[in-house]
């Protein structure tokens, strides 16, 4: 797997971070199973770095996903004929099961976001002292062409404790990496990654 990326650098010091800090597969795990963990880039005071932090700002996207899945379900279950097909075809039942699971996963995210908005944590060190990295992108151009970022741009996001400003610069190489799934409690605390699990 390879994804385009850019570096986040500081105008005053040699700090360096990467847009790919949020790449990979992140899941919450609870008694019933696992569901998707939405994350974003953020400044973490514990790590003193821009890294992946929890993101509870995607509830309207999750809600619209639920609505469209429910519409599909009502299409596929709304008539006697549709239900006869459901009895006859295993693939239709499997589709229903997996769609219901997806809806459940979005619903859990919305529930969690309701309970924990404002308590976003760093997904590396679990610190609550985090700020989403959402700078105004100023002066310059950083775009994806041909599966790579090109160019560079300044931001209005200050490097905390340094006084320099972050700027973003396209990486010359594409990152190749295999991302092992990472699991967290619904409190945002790291449990395990499959890679580490197989190591021991
Ligand atoms: Zn700096
Ligand atoms: Zn941290």
CSV table of C-alpha atoms and ligand atoms in Angstrom, one decimal:
chain,number,residue,atom,x,y,z
A,1,UNK,CA,0.0,0.0,0.0
A,2,UNK,CA,1.3,3.4,-0.8
A,3,UNK,CA,-0.1,6.9,-0.3
A,4,UNK,CA,0.9,10.4,-1.3
A,5,UNK,CA,2.2,12.4,1.7
A,6,UNK,CA,3.7,15.7,2.6
A,7,UNK,CA,6.0,16.8,5.5
A,8,UNK,CA,5.1,19.3,8.1
A,9,UNK,CA,8.1,21.5,8.9
A,10,UNK,CA,8.9,24.5,11.0
A,11,UNK,CA,10.2,27.8,9.8
A,12,UNK,CA,12.4,28.2,13.0
A,13,UNK,CA,13.7,24.8,14.0
A,14,UNK,CA,14.3,21.4,12.4
A,15,UNK,CA,11.0,19.9,13.6
A,16,UNK,CA,9.5,17.5,11.1
A,17,UNK,CA,6.3,15.5,11.0
A,18,UNK,CA,4.2,13.9,8.2
A,19,UNK,CA,0.7,14.0,6.9
A,20,UNK,CA,0.8,10.2,6.9
A,21,UNK,CA,0.7,10.1,10.7
A,22,UNK,CA,-3.0,9.2,10.4
A,23,UNK,CA,-2.6,6.5,7.8
A,24,UNK,CA,-3.5,2.9,8.7
A,25,UNK,CA,-6.4,1.0,10.2
A,26,UNK,CA,-7.6,2.2,13.5
A,27,UNK,CA,-10.4,0.6,15.4
A,28,UNK,CA,-12.2,0.9,18.8
A,29,UNK,CA,-12.8,-2.4,20.5
A,30,UNK,CA,-15.6,-3.0,23.0
A,31,UNK,CA,-17.5,-6.0,24.4
A,32,UNK,CA,-19.4,-6.5,21.1
A,33,UNK,CA,-16.5,-6.2,18.7
A,34,UNK,CA,-14.8,-3.4,16.8
A,35,UNK,CA,-15.7,-0.3,14.9
A,36,UNK,CA,-13.9,2.4,12.9
A,37,UNK,CA,-11.9,5.0,14.8
A,38,UNK,CA,-12.0,8.4,13.0
A,39,UNK,CA,-8.8,10.3,13.5
A,40,UNK,CA,-7.2,13.6,12.3
A,41,UNK,CA,-3.8,15.3,12.5
A,42,UNK,CA,-3.3,17.2,15.7
A,43,UNK,CA,-0.6,18.8,17.9
A,44,UNK,CA,0.0,16.7,21.0
A,45,UNK,CA,1.6,18.3,24.0
A,46,UNK,CA,2.7,15.0,25.4
A,47,UNK,CA,4.4,13.9,22.2
A,48,UNK,CA,5.5,17.5,21.4
A,49,UNK,CA,4.5,16.5,17.9
A,50,UNK,CA,1.9,16.5,15.2
A,51,UNK,CA,0.4,13.1,15.3
A,52,UNK,CA,-2.9,11.2,15.0
A,53,UNK,CA,-5.6,12.3,17.5
A,54,UNK,CA,-9.2,11.2,17.8
A,55,UNK,CA,-11.8,13.0,15.6
A,56,UNK,CA,-15.4,13.3,16.8
A,57,UNK,CA,-16.3,15.9,14.2
A,58,UNK,CA,-17.6,13.4,11.6
A,59,UNK,CA,-21.1,12.7,13.1
A,60,UNK,CA,-23.1,14.3,10.3
A,61,UNK,CA,-21.2,12.2,7.7
A,62,UNK,CA,-21.9,9.1,9.9
A,63,UNK,CA,-25.5,10.0,10.1
A,64,UNK,CA,-25.9,10.4,6.4
A,65,UNK,CA,-24.2,7.0,5.8
A,66,UNK,CA,-26.7,5.4,8.2
A,67,UNK,CA,-29.6,7.0,6.3
A,68,UNK,CA,-28.4,5.8,2.9
A,69,UNK,CA,-27.8,2.2,4.2
A,70,UNK,CA,-31.3,2.2,5.8
A,71,UNK,CA,-32.8,3.2,2.5
A,72,UNK,CA,-31.0,0.3,0.8
A,73,UNK,CA,-32.2,-2.1,3.4
A,74,UNK,CA,-35.8,-0.9,3.0
A,75,UNK,CA,-35.5,-1.5,-0.8
A,76,UNK,CA,-34.2,-5.0,-0.2
A,77,UNK,CA,-36.7,-6.0,2.5
A,78,UNK,CA,-39.7,-3.8,1.7
A,79,UNK,CA,-41.8,-6.3,-0.4
A,80,UNK,CA,-42.9,-9.9,0.0
A,81,UNK,CA,-40.9,-10.7,-3.2
A,82,UNK,CA,-37.7,-9.1,-1.8
A,83,UNK,CA,-38.1,-11.2,1.4
A,84,UNK,CA,-38.6,-14.4,-0.6
A,85,UNK,CA,-35.3,-13.6,-2.4
A,86,UNK,CA,-33.8,-13.1,1.0
A,87,UNK,CA,-34.9,-16.5,2.1
A,88,UNK,CA,-33.6,-18.1,-1.1
A,89,UNK,CA,-30.2,-16.4,-1.4
A,90,UNK,CA,-27.5,-16.6,1.1
A,91,UNK,CA,-25.6,-13.7,-0.5
A,92,UNK,CA,-28.6,-11.4,0.1
A,93,UNK,CA,-28.7,-12.4,3.8
A,94,UNK,CA,-25.0,-11.9,4.1
A,95,UNK,CA,-25.3,-8.5,2.5
A,96,UNK,CA,-28.1,-7.6,5.0
A,97,UNK,CA,-25.9,-8.8,7.9
A,98,UNK,CA,-22.9,-6.8,6.9
A,99,UNK,CA,-24.9,-3.7,6.1
A,100,UNK,CA,-26.5,-3.9,9.6
A,101,UNK,CA,-23.1,-4.2,11.1
A,102,UNK,CA,-21.9,-1.1,9.2
A,103,UNK,CA,-24.9,0.8,10.5
A,104,UNK,CA,-24.1,-0.3,14.0
A,105,UNK,CA,-20.5,0.8,13.6
A,106,UNK,CA,-21.6,4.3,12.5
A,107,UNK,CA,-24.2,4.5,15.3
A,108,UNK,CA,-21.5,3.6,17.9
A,109,UNK,CA,-19.2,6.3,16.6
A,110,UNK,CA,-22.0,8.9,16.9
A,111,UNK,CA,-22.7,7.7,20.5
A,112,UNK,CA,-19.1,7.9,21.4
A,113,UNK,CA,-18.7,11.3,19.8
A,114,UNK,CA,-21.7,12.6,21.8
A,115,UNK,CA,-20.1,11.3,25.1
A,116,UNK,CA,-16.5,12.3,24.4
A,117,UNK,CA,-16.4,15.5,22.2
A,118,UNK,CA,-13.9,17.8,23.8
A,119,UNK,CA,-12.0,14.8,25.3
A,120,UNK,CA,-10.1,13.8,22.1
A,121,UNK,CA,-6.9,12.0,22.9
A,122,UNK,CA,-3.5,11.5,21.3
A,123,UNK,CA,-3.5,8.0,19.7
A,124,UNK,CA,0.2,7.6,20.5
A,125,UNK,CA,0.5,8.7,24.2
A,126,UNK,CA,-3.2,9.0,25.3
A,127,UNK,CA,-2.7,12.7,26.3
A,128,UNK,CA,-5.8,14.9,26.4
A,129,UNK,CA,-3.7,18.0,25.7
A,130,UNK,CA,-4.2,18.0,22.0
A,131,UNK,CA,-5.2,20.6,19.4
A,132,UNK,CA,-6.5,19.6,15.9
A,133,UNK,CA,-4.1,20.6,13.2
A,134,UNK,CA,-6.4,22.7,11.1
A,135,UNK,CA,-4.4,25.6,9.9
A,136,UNK,CA,-5.4,28.1,7.3
A,137,UNK,CA,-3.4,27.1,4.3
A,138,UNK,CA,-1.7,30.3,3.2
A,139,UNK,CA,0.6,31.4,0.4
A,140,UNK,CA,1.7,28.5,-1.9
A,141,UNK,CA,0.3,25.5,-3.5
A,142,UNK,CA,0.3,21.9,-2.4
A,143,UNK,CA,-1.8,19.6,-4.6
A,144,UNK,CA,-2.0,16.0,-5.5
A,145,UNK,CA,-1.2,15.3,-9.2
A,146,UNK,CA,-0.4,11.8,-10.4
A,147,UNK,CA,-0.6,10.2,-7.0
A,148,UNK,CA,2.0,12.5,-5.5
A,149,UNK,CA,1.9,15.8,-3.7
A,150,UNK,CA,3.7,18.7,-5.4
A,151,UNK,CA,4.7,22.1,-4.1
A,152,UNK,CA,4.7,23.7,-0.7
A,153,UNK,CA,2.6,26.1,1.3
A,154,UNK,CA,2.7,28.1,4.5
A,155,UNK,CA,0.2,27.8,7.3
A,156,UNK,CA,-0.9,30.1,10.2
A,157,UNK,CA,-0.3,27.3,12.7
A,158,UNK,CA,2.4,28.1,15.2
A,159,UNK,CA,4.8,25.5,16.4
A,160,UNK,CA,3.9,25.5,20.2
A,161,UNK,CA,6.8,26.5,22.4
A,162,UNK,CA,9.0,27.4,19.5
A,163,UNK,CA,7.4,30.4,17.9
A,164,UNK,CA,8.1,29.2,14.3
A,165,UNK,CA,5.3,28.6,11.9
A,166,UNK,CA,4.5,25.2,10.4
A,167,UNK,CA,4.7,24.9,6.6
A,168,UNK,CA,3.9,21.9,4.4
A,169,UNK,CA,6.2,20.5,1.7
A,170,UNK,CA,5.5,17.6,-0.7
A,171,UNK,CA,7.5,14.4,-0.2
A,172,UNK,CA,9.6,13.3,-3.1
A,173,UNK,CA,8.9,9.6,-2.4
A,174,UNK,CA,5.8,7.7,-1.9
A,175,UNK,CA,5.6,5.9,1.4
A,176,UNK,CA,5.3,2.2,1.1
A,177,UNK,CA,4.1,0.4,4.1
A,178,UNK,CA,1.9,-2.2,5.4
A,179,UNK,CA,-0.4,-0.9,8.1
A,180,UNK,CA,-1.3,-3.3,10.8
A,181,UNK,CA,-4.6,-2.7,12.5
A,182,UNK,CA,-4.4,-0.8,15.7
A,183,UNK,CA,-7.0,-1.3,18.5
A,184,UNK,CA,-8.1,1.2,21.2
A,185,UNK,CA,-10.6,1.2,24.1
A,186,UNK,CA,-13.6,3.4,23.7
A,187,UNK,CA,-11.8,5.8,26.0
A,188,UNK,CA,-9.1,6.2,23.3
A,189,UNK,CA,-6.4,4.2,25.0
A,190,UNK,CA,-4.2,2.0,22.9
A,191,UNK,CA,-4.7,-1.8,23.5
A,192,UNK,CA,-2.7,-3.5,20.8
A,193,UNK,CA,-1.7,-3.7,17.2
A,194,UNK,CA,-1.7,-7.0,15.4
A,195,UNK,CA,1.9,-6.6,14.4
A,196,UNK,CA,3.0,-6.3,18.0
A,197,UNK,CA,0.7,-9.2,19.0
A,198,UNK,CA,2.4,-11.6,16.6
A,199,UNK,CA,5.8,-10.5,17.7
A,200,UNK,CA,5.4,-11.8,21.3
B,1,LIG,ZN1,9.8,25.0,15.6
B,2,LIG,ZN1,0.8,12.2,22.3
